[in-house]
Amino acid sequence: DSGVTQTPKHLITATGQRVTLRCSPRSGDLSVYWYQQSLDQGLQFLIHYYNGEERAKGNILERFSAQQFPDLHSELNLSSLELGDSALYFCASSVERGYTEAFFGQGTRLTVV
Amino acid sequence: ELKVEQNPLFLSMQEGKNYTIYCNYSTTSDRLYWYRQDPGKSLESLFVLLSNGAVKQEGRLMASLDTKARLSTLHITAAVHDLSATYFCAVDFFLNTGNQFYFGTGTSLTVIP
């Protein structure tokens, strides 16, 4: 157990809908990272937050947004969902502001039908 | 263009044999990470390499980083079945717009008894 908690584990929703994925980092970790893993795109970095502030953006679609709250948990919001958004979404956390060793949650498997 | 390439993509090897997985990247970075992923599972951090010439070993796995060649290797010694998994390298690129974290395509390793 990495100490990073993601909910829900599985999510099935229809096209056009909006969902929120939640991530609780390890105790004491200030950085949260979000990734998308799909068969055709591989593992893609989406966004990084440190202590509530956005630090870096990767290949995150405009339909997607994220935030990190004062208690350091983070949420990834996915809207106007398309079939191609079906993927495994991971969050990871680390202590440092820069990317050092990060610990991954178990992921949320999103299926858009 | 920022790219991280791994080879081979698939590797089938017999128990007891040695082999090396290669990770090449396109732009200067001195931060490289190796992860392991078992089927349907999350990513487990294996090695964090933060400088040119860094070498780290854990059990039958040894990772090294040559920042001048933009190359990292993951060497497997005397493979055992438990090492069967997908291995990813990831590189932290420093850009004016912030850090961009890229994963390689992954190497699916199968160790045959």
CSV table of N, CA, C and O in Angstrom, one decimal, chain B residues 5 18 44 57 61 107:
chain,number,residue,atom,x,y,z
B,5,GLU,N,11.9,7.1,-25.4
B,5,GLU,CA,11.8,5.9,-26.1
B,5,GLU,C,12.4,4.8,-25.3
B,5,GLU,O,13.5,4.9,-24.9
B,18,ASN,N,20.6,-12.8,-18.5
B,18,ASN,CA,20.8,-11.4,-18.3
B,18,ASN,C,20.2,-10.6,-19.5
B,18,ASN,O,20.3,-11.1,-20.6
B,44,GLU,N,5.0,1.0,-9.3
B,44,GLU,CA,5.8,0.9,-8.2
B,44,GLU,C,7.2,1.6,-8.5
B,44,GLU,O,7.8,1.2,-9.5
B,57,GLN,N,21.3,-0.1,-7.5
B,57,GLN,CA,21.0,-1.5,-7.7
B,57,GLN,C,20.1,-1.9,-6.5
B,57,GLN,O,20.2,-1.5,-5.4
B,61,LEU,N,18.1,-6.1,-10.2
B,61,LEU,CA,18.0,-5.0,-11.1
B,61,LEU,C,19.0,-3.9,-10.8
B,61,LEU,O,19.3,-3.6,-9.6
B,107,THR,N,8.3,-1.5,-21.3
B,107,THR,CA,8.9,-2.8,-21.8
B,107,THR,C,8.2,-3.9,-21.1
B,107,THR,O,8.2,-3.9,-19.8
